[in-house]
Tab-separated table of C-alpha atoms and ligand atoms in Angstrom:
chain	number	residue	atom	x	y	z
A	1	MET	CA	39.399	-26.241	26.340
A	2	SER	CA	39.754	-29.928	26.800
A	3	SER	CA	42.360	-31.531	28.710
A	4	ALA	CA	43.584	-34.861	27.196
A	5	LEU	CA	41.826	-37.100	29.594
A	6	THR	CA	38.681	-35.940	28.654
A	7	ASN	CA	39.144	-36.279	24.332
A	8	LEU	CA	38.613	-39.710	24.973
A	9	THR	CA	36.921	-43.154	22.913
A	10	ILE	CA	35.329	-45.929	24.667
A	11	GLY	CA	38.715	-48.041	23.383
A	12	ASP	CA	41.101	-45.252	25.081
A	13	CYS	CA	39.009	-45.247	28.332
A	14	ARG	CA	39.280	-48.944	28.661
A	15	SER	CA	42.934	-49.067	28.033
A	16	LEU	CA	44.032	-46.646	29.966
A	17	ILE	CA	42.000	-48.237	32.984
A	18	GLU	CA	43.244	-51.773	32.108
A	19	LYS	CA	46.261	-50.864	32.260
A	20	ARG	CA	45.700	-48.990	35.554
A	21	GLU	CA	47.340	-45.895	34.603
A	22	VAL	CA	44.098	-44.248	35.439
A	23	THR	CA	41.497	-45.297	37.946
A	24	ALA	CA	37.804	-45.227	36.924
A	25	LEU	CA	37.367	-42.606	39.589
A	26	SER	CA	39.936	-40.218	38.962
A	27	LEU	CA	38.438	-40.488	34.911
A	28	ALA	CA	34.767	-39.527	36.387
A	29	GLU	CA	36.147	-36.804	38.777
A	30	GLU	CA	37.842	-35.530	35.958
A	31	TYR	CA	34.985	-35.202	33.587
A	32	TYR	CA	33.318	-34.069	36.214
A	33	ALA	CA	35.692	-31.379	36.596
A	34	HIS	CA	35.917	-31.067	32.988
A	35	ILE	CA	31.672	-30.470	33.022
A	36	GLU	CA	31.687	-27.850	35.917
A	37	ASN	CA	34.625	-25.864	33.928
A	38	GLN	CA	32.612	-25.872	30.750
A	39	ASP	CA	29.191	-26.573	31.337
A	40	ALA	CA	27.499	-23.259	32.228
A	41	ARG	CA	28.627	-21.815	28.809
A	42	ILE	CA	26.841	-24.662	27.404
A	43	GLY	CA	23.916	-26.074	29.310
A	44	ALA	CA	24.075	-29.465	28.542
A	45	PHE	CA	23.120	-31.321	31.815
A	46	LEU	CA	19.946	-30.676	33.724
A	47	THR	CA	21.234	-33.172	36.592
A	48	LEU	CA	24.524	-34.307	37.581
A	49	SER	CA	24.306	-38.252	39.259
A	50	LYS	CA	27.759	-37.854	41.023
A	51	GLU	CA	26.786	-40.518	43.824
A	52	ARG	CA	25.810	-43.066	41.477
A	53	ALA	CA	28.885	-42.499	38.881
A	54	LEU	CA	31.513	-42.262	41.584
A	55	GLN	CA	30.082	-45.712	43.431
A	56	GLN	CA	29.967	-47.382	40.037
A	57	ALA	CA	33.459	-45.908	39.248
A	58	ASP	CA	34.929	-47.584	42.550
A	59	ARG	CA	33.761	-51.323	41.778
A	60	THR	CA	35.257	-50.552	38.273
A	61	ASP	CA	38.312	-49.886	40.740
A	62	ARG	CA	38.558	-53.079	42.583
A	63	MET	CA	37.679	-55.442	39.908
A	64	ALA	CA	40.773	-53.519	38.431
A	65	VAL	CA	42.720	-54.372	41.543
A	66	GLU	CA	41.381	-58.013	42.188
A	67	GLY	CA	42.727	-58.716	38.432
A	68	GLN	CA	39.201	-59.265	37.395
A	69	LEU	CA	38.532	-59.222	33.722
A	70	LEU	CA	36.988	-55.886	33.034
A	71	PRO	CA	33.211	-55.789	31.430
A	72	PRO	CA	33.524	-53.860	28.001
A	73	LEU	CA	32.550	-50.257	28.876
A	74	ALA	CA	34.303	-50.338	32.542
A	75	GLY	CA	34.605	-46.794	33.670
A	76	VAL	CA	33.478	-45.103	30.620
A	77	PRO	CA	31.414	-42.136	31.672
A	78	VAL	CA	28.508	-41.595	29.659
A	79	ALA	CA	25.742	-39.048	29.826
A	80	ILE	CA	22.074	-40.056	29.307
A	81	LYS	CA	18.805	-37.732	27.580
A	82	ASP	CA	16.731	-36.720	30.189
A	83	VAL	CA	13.933	-38.916	28.776
A	84	MET	CA	14.844	-41.978	29.805
A	85	SER	CA	14.382	-43.247	33.788
A	86	THR	CA	17.303	-43.612	36.241
A	87	ARG	CA	16.345	-44.903	39.725
A	88	GLY	CA	17.050	-42.642	42.598
A	89	VAL	CA	17.866	-39.824	39.636
A	90	ARG	CA	15.842	-36.704	38.695
A	91	THR	CA	14.154	-37.250	35.204
A	92	THR	CA	12.095	-34.335	33.936
A	93	ALA	CA	11.958	-34.923	29.729
A	94	GLY	CA	12.793	-31.078	29.911
A	95	SER	CA	9.202	-30.285	31.260
A	96	LYS	CA	8.274	-28.562	34.397
A	97	SER	CA	5.534	-31.311	34.803
A	98	LEU	CA	8.187	-33.413	35.907
A	99	ALA	CA	11.078	-31.072	37.538
A	100	THR	CA	10.532	-33.237	40.699
A	101	TYR	CA	9.906	-36.257	39.097
A	102	ILE	CA	12.360	-39.421	40.900
A	103	PRO	CA	11.922	-42.420	38.989
A	104	ALA	CA	11.883	-45.579	40.864
A	105	TYR	CA	13.259	-47.874	38.159
A	106	ASP	CA	15.593	-47.703	35.090
A	107	CYS	CA	15.572	-47.492	31.611
A	108	THR	CA	16.753	-51.033	30.213
A	109	ALA	CA	18.965	-48.876	28.222
A	110	VAL	CA	20.562	-47.429	30.956
A	111	ALA	CA	20.245	-50.636	32.837
A	112	ARG	CA	22.594	-52.355	30.615
A	113	LEU	CA	25.429	-49.460	30.107
A	114	GLU	CA	25.783	-49.949	33.887
A	115	ALA	CA	25.910	-53.319	33.738
A	116	ALA	CA	28.751	-53.279	31.112
A	117	GLY	CA	30.206	-50.895	33.783
A	118	ALA	CA	29.610	-47.239	32.223
A	119	VAL	CA	29.739	-44.642	34.532
A	120	ILE	CA	26.412	-42.374	34.471
A	121	LEU	CA	27.969	-38.709	34.740
A	122	GLY	CA	24.422	-37.130	34.479
A	123	LYS	CA	21.496	-36.572	32.796
A	124	THR	CA	21.414	-33.917	29.416
A	125	ASN	CA	19.120	-31.317	28.357
A	126	CYS	CA	16.372	-31.871	25.659
A	127	ASP	CA	13.350	-30.784	24.145
A	128	GLU	CA	10.206	-30.995	26.057
A	129	PHE	CA	9.180	-34.563	26.104
A	130	ALA	CA	11.341	-34.784	22.960
A	131	MET	CA	9.303	-32.424	20.765
A	132	GLY	CA	11.508	-30.018	19.034
A	133	SER	CA	14.308	-29.862	16.839
A	134	SER	CA	16.749	-26.993	18.297
A	135	ASN	CA	16.662	-27.623	22.320
A	136	GLU	CA	15.106	-24.458	22.691
A	137	ASN	CA	11.414	-25.997	24.088
A	138	SER	CA	13.492	-26.909	27.309
A	139	ALA	CA	11.753	-25.847	30.271
A	140	PHE	CA	15.258	-25.309	31.491
A	141	GLY	CA	16.669	-23.416	28.974
A	142	PRO	CA	18.550	-23.917	25.702
A	143	VAL	CA	21.340	-25.650	25.122
A	144	ARG	CA	24.212	-23.707	22.957
A	145	ASN	CA	26.203	-25.290	20.242
A	146	PRO	CA	29.883	-25.799	21.696
A	147	ARG	CA	31.033	-24.932	17.897
A	148	ASP	CA	29.166	-21.420	17.982
A	149	ARG	CA	27.376	-20.596	21.081
A	150	SER	CA	25.114	-18.328	19.345
A	151	ARG	CA	23.636	-21.246	17.849
A	152	VAL	CA	21.568	-24.225	18.581
A	153	PRO	CA	22.999	-27.801	18.892
A	154	GLY	CA	20.177	-29.295	16.837
A	155	GLY	CA	17.047	-31.252	18.735
A	156	SER	CA	15.781	-32.808	20.868
A	157	SER	CA	18.583	-34.553	22.094
A	158	GLY	CA	20.973	-31.513	22.057
A	159	GLY	CA	22.369	-31.778	25.473
A	160	SER	CA	23.309	-35.443	24.804
A	161	ALA	CA	25.324	-33.863	21.132
A	162	ALA	CA	26.593	-31.074	22.545
A	163	ALA	CA	28.063	-32.951	25.829
A	164	VAL	CA	30.057	-35.209	23.910
A	165	ALA	CA	31.070	-32.706	21.106
A	166	ALA	CA	32.579	-30.269	24.466
A	167	ASP	CA	34.158	-33.617	25.839
A	168	MET	CA	31.896	-33.317	28.592
A	169	ALA	CA	31.428	-37.570	28.073
A	170	VAL	CA	32.375	-39.829	25.784
A	171	ALA	CA	29.549	-40.858	24.389
A	172	ALA	CA	25.894	-40.171	25.332
A	173	LEU	CA	22.385	-41.636	24.309
A	174	GLY	CA	20.149	-40.094	22.877
A	175	SER	CA	16.163	-40.479	21.591
A	176	ASP	CA	14.769	-40.098	17.903
A	177	THR	CA	11.228	-40.196	17.204
A	178	GLY	CA	11.814	-37.937	13.855
A	179	GLY	CA	15.532	-37.243	13.804
A	180	SER	CA	16.673	-36.226	17.232
A	181	ILE	CA	19.500	-38.389	17.462
A	182	ARG	CA	21.190	-37.998	13.883
A	183	GLN	CA	19.984	-34.240	13.377
A	184	PRO	CA	21.675	-32.744	16.769
A	185	ALA	CA	24.922	-35.295	16.051
A	186	SER	CA	25.020	-33.587	12.612
A	187	PHE	CA	24.795	-30.285	14.138
A	188	CYS	CA	27.666	-30.464	16.589
A	189	GLY	CA	29.740	-32.800	14.745
A	190	VAL	CA	29.679	-36.182	15.986
A	191	ILE	CA	28.227	-39.387	15.275
A	192	GLY	CA	24.456	-40.255	16.209
A	193	LEU	CA	22.744	-43.481	15.314
A	194	MET	CA	19.303	-44.466	15.277
A	195	PRO	CA	18.801	-48.430	15.388
A	196	THR	CA	15.973	-50.113	13.492
A	197	TYR	CA	12.320	-49.822	15.470
A	198	GLY	CA	12.401	-52.505	17.885
A	199	ARG	CA	16.491	-53.079	17.874
A	200	VAL	CA	16.706	-51.185	21.710
A	201	SER	CA	14.363	-51.500	24.289
A	202	ARG	CA	12.464	-48.432	25.320
A	203	TYR	CA	11.507	-50.038	28.697
A	204	GLY	CA	11.647	-47.023	31.151
A	205	LEU	CA	11.902	-44.500	28.043
A	206	ILE	CA	9.136	-41.222	28.685
A	207	ALA	CA	6.625	-41.956	25.705
A	208	PHE	CA	6.903	-39.300	22.908
A	209	ALA	CA	5.223	-41.389	20.305
A	210	SER	CA	5.488	-44.872	20.638
A	211	SER	CA	5.379	-46.089	17.186
A	212	LEU	CA	8.388	-44.281	16.472
A	213	ASP	CA	10.408	-43.429	19.442
A	214	HIS	CA	13.920	-44.973	19.460
A	215	ILE	CA	17.111	-45.200	22.124
A	216	GLY	CA	20.641	-44.774	20.111
A	217	PRO	CA	24.244	-43.751	20.683
A	218	LEU	CA	25.828	-40.167	20.148
A	219	THR	CA	29.244	-40.787	20.263
A	220	LYS	CA	32.802	-39.369	19.189
A	221	THR	CA	33.720	-42.184	16.619
A	222	VAL	CA	31.828	-45.530	14.564
A	223	LYS	CA	33.261	-47.818	16.472
A	224	ASP	CA	32.240	-46.623	19.833
A	225	ALA	CA	28.410	-46.276	18.140
A	226	ALA	CA	28.885	-49.728	17.161
A	227	THR	CA	30.296	-50.657	21.004
A	228	ILE	CA	27.035	-48.655	22.363
A	229	LEU	CA	24.911	-50.349	20.320
A	230	LYS	CA	25.995	-54.005	21.009
A	231	THR	CA	25.441	-53.425	24.384
A	232	ILE	CA	21.982	-51.836	24.266
A	233	ALA	CA	20.163	-53.781	21.918
A	234	GLY	CA	18.438	-56.967	21.941
A	235	ARG	CA	14.755	-58.368	22.990
A	236	ASP	CA	13.783	-57.022	26.805
A	237	PRO	CA	10.695	-59.081	28.062
A	238	LEU	CA	9.803	-55.675	29.903
A	239	ASP	CA	9.116	-54.058	26.266
A	240	SER	CA	6.790	-56.041	24.120
A	241	THR	CA	7.968	-54.038	20.921
A	242	SER	CA	11.793	-55.163	21.367
A	243	ALA	CA	12.162	-57.648	18.635
A	244	ASP	CA	13.828	-61.090	18.953
A	245	VAL	CA	16.247	-60.401	16.567
A	246	ARG	CA	19.783	-61.948	17.215
A	247	VAL	CA	22.295	-59.232	17.884
A	248	PRO	CA	25.360	-58.976	15.529
A	249	ASP	CA	29.064	-58.357	17.165
A	250	TYR	CA	28.612	-54.899	15.039
A	251	VAL	CA	32.482	-53.905	16.362
A	252	ALA	CA	33.237	-56.829	14.657
A	253	GLU	CA	32.091	-56.465	11.496
A	254	LEU	CA	32.863	-53.048	11.261
A	255	GLU	CA	36.375	-54.487	10.105
A	256	GLN	CA	34.728	-56.356	7.191
A	257	PRO	CA	35.472	-55.086	3.354
A	258	LEU	CA	33.223	-53.105	1.811
A	259	GLY	CA	33.112	-54.657	-1.273
A	260	ALA	CA	30.681	-53.843	-3.939
A	261	LEU	CA	27.920	-52.280	-2.013
A	262	LYS	CA	25.416	-50.473	-3.703
A	263	LEU	CA	24.344	-46.889	-2.656
A	264	GLY	CA	21.434	-45.409	-3.414
A	265	VAL	CA	21.126	-41.364	-4.005
A	266	ALA	CA	17.724	-40.250	-3.763
A	267	GLN	CA	16.589	-37.110	-5.904
A	268	GLU	CA	13.884	-36.097	-3.327
A	269	TYR	CA	16.706	-35.615	-0.784
A	270	PHE	CA	18.495	-33.219	-2.725
A	271	GLY	CA	15.826	-30.899	-3.978
A	272	GLU	CA	14.563	-27.392	-2.966
A	273	GLY	CA	15.736	-26.421	1.032
A	274	LEU	CA	18.395	-27.799	0.505
A	275	ASP	CA	21.604	-25.263	1.391
A	276	ASP	CA	24.822	-25.138	-1.185
A	277	GLU	CA	27.339	-25.772	1.168
A	278	VAL	CA	25.567	-28.935	2.775
A	279	ARG	CA	25.064	-30.243	-1.095
A	280	HIS	CA	28.687	-30.189	-1.580
A	281	ALA	CA	29.652	-31.473	1.101
A	282	VAL	CA	27.187	-34.480	0.954
A	283	GLU	CA	27.743	-34.857	-2.663
A	284	SER	CA	32.007	-35.356	-1.608
A	285	ALA	CA	31.084	-37.599	0.844
A	286	ILE	CA	29.310	-39.635	-1.674
A	287	ASP	CA	32.576	-39.573	-4.231
A	288	ARG	CA	34.108	-40.778	-1.548
A	289	LEU	CA	32.321	-43.820	-1.200
A	290	LYS	CA	32.481	-44.027	-4.776
A	291	SER	CA	36.019	-44.228	-4.546
A	292	LEU	CA	35.788	-46.953	-1.821
A	293	GLY	CA	34.292	-49.166	-3.782
A	294	CYS	CA	31.136	-48.315	-3.426
A	295	GLU	CA	28.225	-48.222	-6.957
A	296	ILE	CA	26.316	-45.219	-6.438
A	297	VAL	CA	22.801	-45.935	-7.857
A	298	PRO	CA	20.492	-43.017	-8.534
A	299	LEU	CA	16.827	-43.802	-7.349
A	300	SER	CA	13.532	-42.035	-6.292
A	301	LEU	CA	11.765	-42.561	-3.261
A	302	PRO	CA	8.353	-40.753	-4.473
A	303	HIS	CA	6.416	-39.827	-1.681
A	304	THR	CA	9.140	-38.644	0.007
A	305	ALA	CA	7.303	-35.120	0.189
A	306	TYR	CA	4.115	-36.318	2.065
A	307	ALA	CA	6.836	-37.264	4.614
A	308	ILE	CA	6.784	-33.945	7.223
A	309	PRO	CA	2.617	-33.543	7.331
A	310	THR	CA	2.649	-37.633	8.027
A	311	TYR	CA	4.906	-37.195	10.657
A	312	TYR	CA	3.280	-34.634	12.221
A	313	ILE	CA	0.036	-35.985	11.960
A	314	ILE	CA	0.853	-39.537	13.682
A	315	ALA	CA	3.483	-38.294	16.585
A	316	THR	CA	1.079	-35.801	17.318
A	317	ALA	CA	-1.767	-37.917	17.566
A	318	GLU	CA	0.361	-40.451	19.640
A	319	ALA	CA	2.020	-37.703	21.930
A	320	ALA	CA	-1.574	-36.354	22.835
A	321	SER	CA	-2.515	-39.892	23.911
A	322	ASN	CA	0.486	-40.322	25.926
A	323	LEU	CA	1.106	-37.494	27.466
A	324	ALA	CA	-2.619	-37.685	29.084
A	325	ARG	CA	-1.105	-39.240	32.121
A	326	TYR	CA	0.453	-35.913	33.192
A	327	ASP	CA	-2.792	-34.817	35.055
A	328	GLY	CA	-0.999	-33.839	38.418
A	329	ALA	CA	-2.989	-36.476	40.193
A	330	ARG	CA	0.345	-38.459	40.716
A	331	TYR	CA	4.414	-38.195	39.953
A	332	SER	CA	3.554	-35.390	37.673
A	333	PHE	CA	3.410	-31.247	38.503
A	334	ARG	CA	0.237	-30.391	40.479
A	335	ALA	CA	-1.423	-26.686	40.429
A	336	ALA	CA	-1.495	-25.093	43.820
A	337	GLY	CA	-5.213	-23.982	45.097
A	338	VAL	CA	-7.317	-25.513	43.077
A	339	LYS	CA	-11.001	-26.562	43.983
A	340	SER	CA	-12.062	-28.912	41.969
A	341	LEU	CA	-10.708	-32.506	40.651
A	342	SER	CA	-11.517	-31.053	36.722
A	343	GLU	CA	-9.981	-27.757	37.956
A	344	MET	CA	-6.669	-29.443	39.058
A	345	TYR	CA	-6.131	-31.273	35.756
A	346	ARG	CA	-6.828	-28.185	33.725
A	347	ARG	CA	-4.583	-25.917	35.688
A	348	SER	CA	-1.744	-28.791	36.323
A	349	ARG	CA	-1.334	-29.276	32.782
A	350	ASP	CA	-1.994	-25.830	31.636
A	351	GLN	CA	1.056	-24.959	34.257
A	352	GLY	CA	3.084	-28.052	33.571
A	353	PHE	CA	3.380	-27.997	29.813
A	354	GLY	CA	4.694	-25.902	27.350
A	355	ALA	CA	3.858	-24.051	24.220
A	356	GLU	CA	5.067	-26.768	22.375
A	357	VAL	CA	4.098	-29.315	23.705
A	358	LYS	CA	0.308	-27.910	24.357
A	359	ARG	CA	0.509	-27.207	20.565
A	360	ARG	CA	1.235	-31.089	19.804
A	361	ILE	CA	-1.756	-32.343	22.278
A	362	MET	CA	-3.861	-30.108	20.811
A	363	LEU	CA	-3.148	-30.818	17.045
A	364	GLY	CA	-3.053	-34.744	17.978
A	365	THR	CA	-6.283	-34.775	19.815
A	366	TYR	CA	-7.802	-32.522	16.586
A	367	ALA	CA	-6.340	-35.277	13.982
A	368	LEU	CA	-7.767	-38.143	16.869
A	369	SER	CA	-11.236	-36.934	17.019
A	370	ALA	CA	-14.597	-38.448	15.356
A	371	GLY	CA	-15.221	-36.728	12.060
A	372	TYR	CA	-11.707	-35.823	11.263
A	373	TYR	CA	-9.861	-39.195	12.287
A	374	GLU	CA	-10.536	-40.538	8.759
A	375	ALA	CA	-9.405	-37.356	6.713
A	376	TYR	CA	-6.138	-37.209	9.013
A	377	TYR	CA	-4.845	-40.118	11.457
A	378	LEU	CA	-6.086	-42.851	8.964
A	379	LYS	CA	-4.881	-41.058	5.926
A	380	ALA	CA	-1.617	-40.507	7.805
A	381	GLN	CA	-0.931	-44.066	8.413
A	382	LYS	CA	-1.998	-45.014	4.716
A	383	VAL	CA	0.829	-42.642	3.586
A	384	ARG	CA	2.920	-43.807	6.450
A	385	THR	CA	2.449	-47.463	4.748
A	386	LEU	CA	3.591	-45.909	1.243
A	387	LEU	CA	6.401	-44.116	2.364
A	388	ALA	CA	7.782	-47.801	4.075
A	389	ARG	CA	6.941	-49.503	0.809
A	390	ASP	CA	9.219	-46.759	-0.939
A	391	PHE	CA	12.006	-48.067	1.217
A	392	GLN	CA	11.419	-51.466	0.473
A	393	GLU	CA	11.409	-51.132	-3.138
A	394	ALA	CA	14.218	-49.079	-2.884
A	395	PHE	CA	16.523	-51.816	-0.600
A	396	ARG	CA	15.194	-54.594	-3.512
A	397	LYS	CA	18.383	-52.598	-5.641
A	398	VAL	CA	20.917	-51.015	-3.251
A	399	ASP	CA	22.524	-52.123	0.355
A	400	ALA	CA	21.962	-48.669	1.870
A	401	ILE	CA	20.961	-44.953	0.774
A	402	VAL	CA	23.029	-41.676	1.085
A	403	THR	CA	21.348	-38.346	2.141
A	404	PRO	CA	22.074	-35.059	3.896
A	405	THR	CA	21.091	-35.603	7.573
A	406	SER	CA	19.508	-32.274	7.657
A	407	PRO	CA	18.932	-29.310	4.932
A	408	THR	CA	21.001	-27.002	6.898
A	409	ALA	CA	23.894	-26.354	9.322
A	410	ALA	CA	23.321	-25.450	12.876
A	411	PHE	CA	20.864	-22.694	12.478
A	412	ARG	CA	20.850	-19.293	15.198
A	413	LEU	CA	19.448	-19.406	18.635
A	414	GLY	CA	15.532	-17.810	18.094
A	415	GLU	CA	15.668	-18.276	14.506
A	416	LYS	CA	13.092	-20.431	13.869
A	417	SER	CA	11.356	-20.344	17.572
A	418	ASP	CA	8.772	-18.304	16.305
A	419	ASP	CA	7.637	-20.413	13.101
A	420	PRO	CA	6.433	-24.014	13.690
A	421	LEU	CA	6.639	-24.729	10.582
A	422	ALA	CA	10.396	-23.543	9.395
A	423	MET	CA	11.516	-25.549	12.990
A	424	TYR	CA	8.992	-28.737	11.527
A	425	LEU	CA	11.013	-28.654	7.908
A	426	ALA	CA	14.133	-29.100	9.606
A	427	ASP	CA	13.247	-32.799	10.355
A	428	ILE	CA	12.341	-33.391	6.416
A	429	TYR	CA	15.393	-35.494	5.977
A	430	THR	CA	15.164	-37.701	9.090
A	431	VAL	CA	11.431	-38.261	9.568
A	432	THR	CA	10.998	-40.913	6.862
A	433	ALA	CA	13.618	-43.423	8.620
A	434	ASP	CA	11.482	-43.078	11.682
A	435	LEU	CA	7.969	-43.392	10.310
A	436	ALA	CA	9.357	-46.593	8.039
A	437	GLY	CA	11.379	-48.418	10.940
A	438	ILE	CA	14.714	-48.349	9.318
A	439	PRO	CA	17.938	-47.860	10.932
A	440	GLY	CA	20.238	-44.259	10.242
A	441	ILE	CA	23.379	-42.956	10.916
A	442	SER	CA	24.754	-39.195	11.069
A	443	VAL	CA	28.273	-39.300	9.965
A	444	PRO	CA	30.283	-35.778	10.233
A	445	CYS	CA	31.367	-34.950	6.691
A	446	GLY	CA	33.139	-31.361	6.712
A	447	GLU	CA	32.139	-27.814	7.591
A	448	THR	CA	30.774	-24.955	6.108
A	449	GLN	CA	32.795	-21.489	5.822
A	450	GLN	CA	31.703	-20.377	8.873
A	451	LYS	CA	33.092	-23.795	10.587
A	452	LEU	CA	29.681	-25.492	11.678
A	453	PRO	CA	29.985	-29.058	11.135
A	454	ILE	CA	27.797	-30.919	8.146
A	455	GLY	CA	26.709	-34.433	8.828
A	456	PHE	CA	25.356	-37.108	6.403
A	457	GLN	CA	22.968	-40.272	6.397
A	458	ILE	CA	23.360	-43.685	5.747
A	459	LEU	CA	19.597	-45.193	5.648
A	460	GLY	CA	20.011	-49.352	5.853
A	461	LYS	CA	17.784	-51.828	5.524
A	462	HIS	CA	15.610	-53.457	8.984
A	463	PHE	CA	17.849	-54.910	11.448
A	464	ASP	CA	21.160	-54.152	9.281
A	465	GLU	CA	23.019	-51.716	11.454
A	466	SER	CA	25.632	-53.281	10.286
A	467	THR	CA	26.037	-52.655	6.744
A	468	VAL	CA	25.192	-48.682	7.569
A	469	LEU	CA	27.897	-49.116	10.392
A	470	ARG	CA	30.476	-50.481	8.325
A	471	ILE	CA	29.997	-47.814	5.534
A	472	ALA	CA	30.317	-45.053	8.361
A	473	HIS	CA	33.548	-46.747	9.483
A	474	ALA	CA	34.735	-46.904	6.116
A	475	TYR	CA	33.993	-43.273	5.479
A	476	GLU	CA	35.294	-41.939	8.465
A	477	GLN	CA	38.821	-44.214	8.351
A	478	ALA	CA	39.179	-42.540	4.276
A	479	SER	CA	38.408	-39.247	5.596
A	480	GLN	CA	40.798	-39.319	8.721
A	481	THR	CA	43.525	-40.295	6.490
A	482	ALA	CA	42.632	-37.976	3.905
A	483	SER	CA	42.638	-34.845	6.147
B	501	LIG	N1	11.997	-32.511	15.691
B	501	LIG	C1	11.422	-33.718	15.622
B	501	LIG	C2	9.600	-33.146	16.566
B	501	LIG	O1	9.821	-31.832	17.228
B	501	LIG	C3	11.736	-34.889	16.294
B	501	LIG	C4	11.998	-35.131	17.902
B	501	LIG	C5	12.369	-36.437	17.789
B	501	LIG	O2	12.946	-37.092	17.098
B	501	LIG	N2	12.261	-36.576	19.139
B	501	LIG	O3	9.244	-34.070	16.495
């Protein structure tokens, strides 16, 4: 199991380093030793960036020795999902097509973490191009759930969730297009926050579906999620979709009393397919929030039933277009022994992409093709607007909405891999927030009889991560005192 030194929060790291009880260098080394011990069993990391990490730790230690004011994440060991570009460090997106790709620049979110003092330990395993809900679509093998190694950690940010859950990183970055931060967080028993669309720059994020992609933190505590969000949020001139909206001090706002917040509970999120143990745990979480003074408001989000087909048309259409760039001509995998340019494209893509990615490219290309565009893509865009309007209506009446994160706890490796539809249904409660562009967080709320973590989700208004975090924090504090 973990030594005390790897079971830390951001605040713990900071105070240890500030008081000079531990150096950033020894802390990084401690985490690497733990990764070396544990990760053969879990498979969370694809690449370790030791040289870069130790140089960064050394910079922090020199600042500490000189008595300089330390930045907010000084010496905090973090892990980065391998869909975010890291200068000089291999970035694969879980795909054979990028197995040897070494970016020349950093993703803005990574650069901001590092500028705040964080130590980037390495890159975490994920479903290929973030397409999946179990991490089984990685070209580099699955990740195992640290709570039960016969089960999946969720996906697509499975490596990031497992790394935090198994104390191999204090925090991690993940990406969420249809649930990929929140669902693995719930399967592994950690916090996962998807910010509002546009809140965090995606510069340097390997694109899956550009109108849905988000970067956000996976952490052990809500406060740590607030700290990371504060660090990475805000306008970035390198990403024209990043919003020029004031970034509040999420950490300071956590402590504001909840007051009489109105929490919506939508019947559509508690229907068929929801596992009984998950339902009970989420209902108890709602009861606890009620006892903290929140008013529970039953409501309806009537277009929810269309979310999965809508998502799987829009996401695949955008993916088909985004993935056109992996043609073997420049940085992606190139097939050997080809005789013509078109054969190079064909064979490189055939050999470089895995089955799920090919399925998505075909689905997306079909949905965009002449003759079908109106029936599928255009229709999906219209339904997306209806789904977003459901939330707009609801947020006229309530401050936030509480739902399960996933219909079940972690499933077994292989359980759904031959049934894409069953796998897609695992995203039923998460894709809606991506489609509407609103923020959402998954917070642990107990476990099944088999000791598998259960998570519940809090959804908020556009750019109102503060309220979402505040509710999550109040719940977390109350459950710690209760247990
Ligand atoms: N599971 C969903 C999918 O496969 C979501 C993935 C994601 O959020 N990146 O598309």
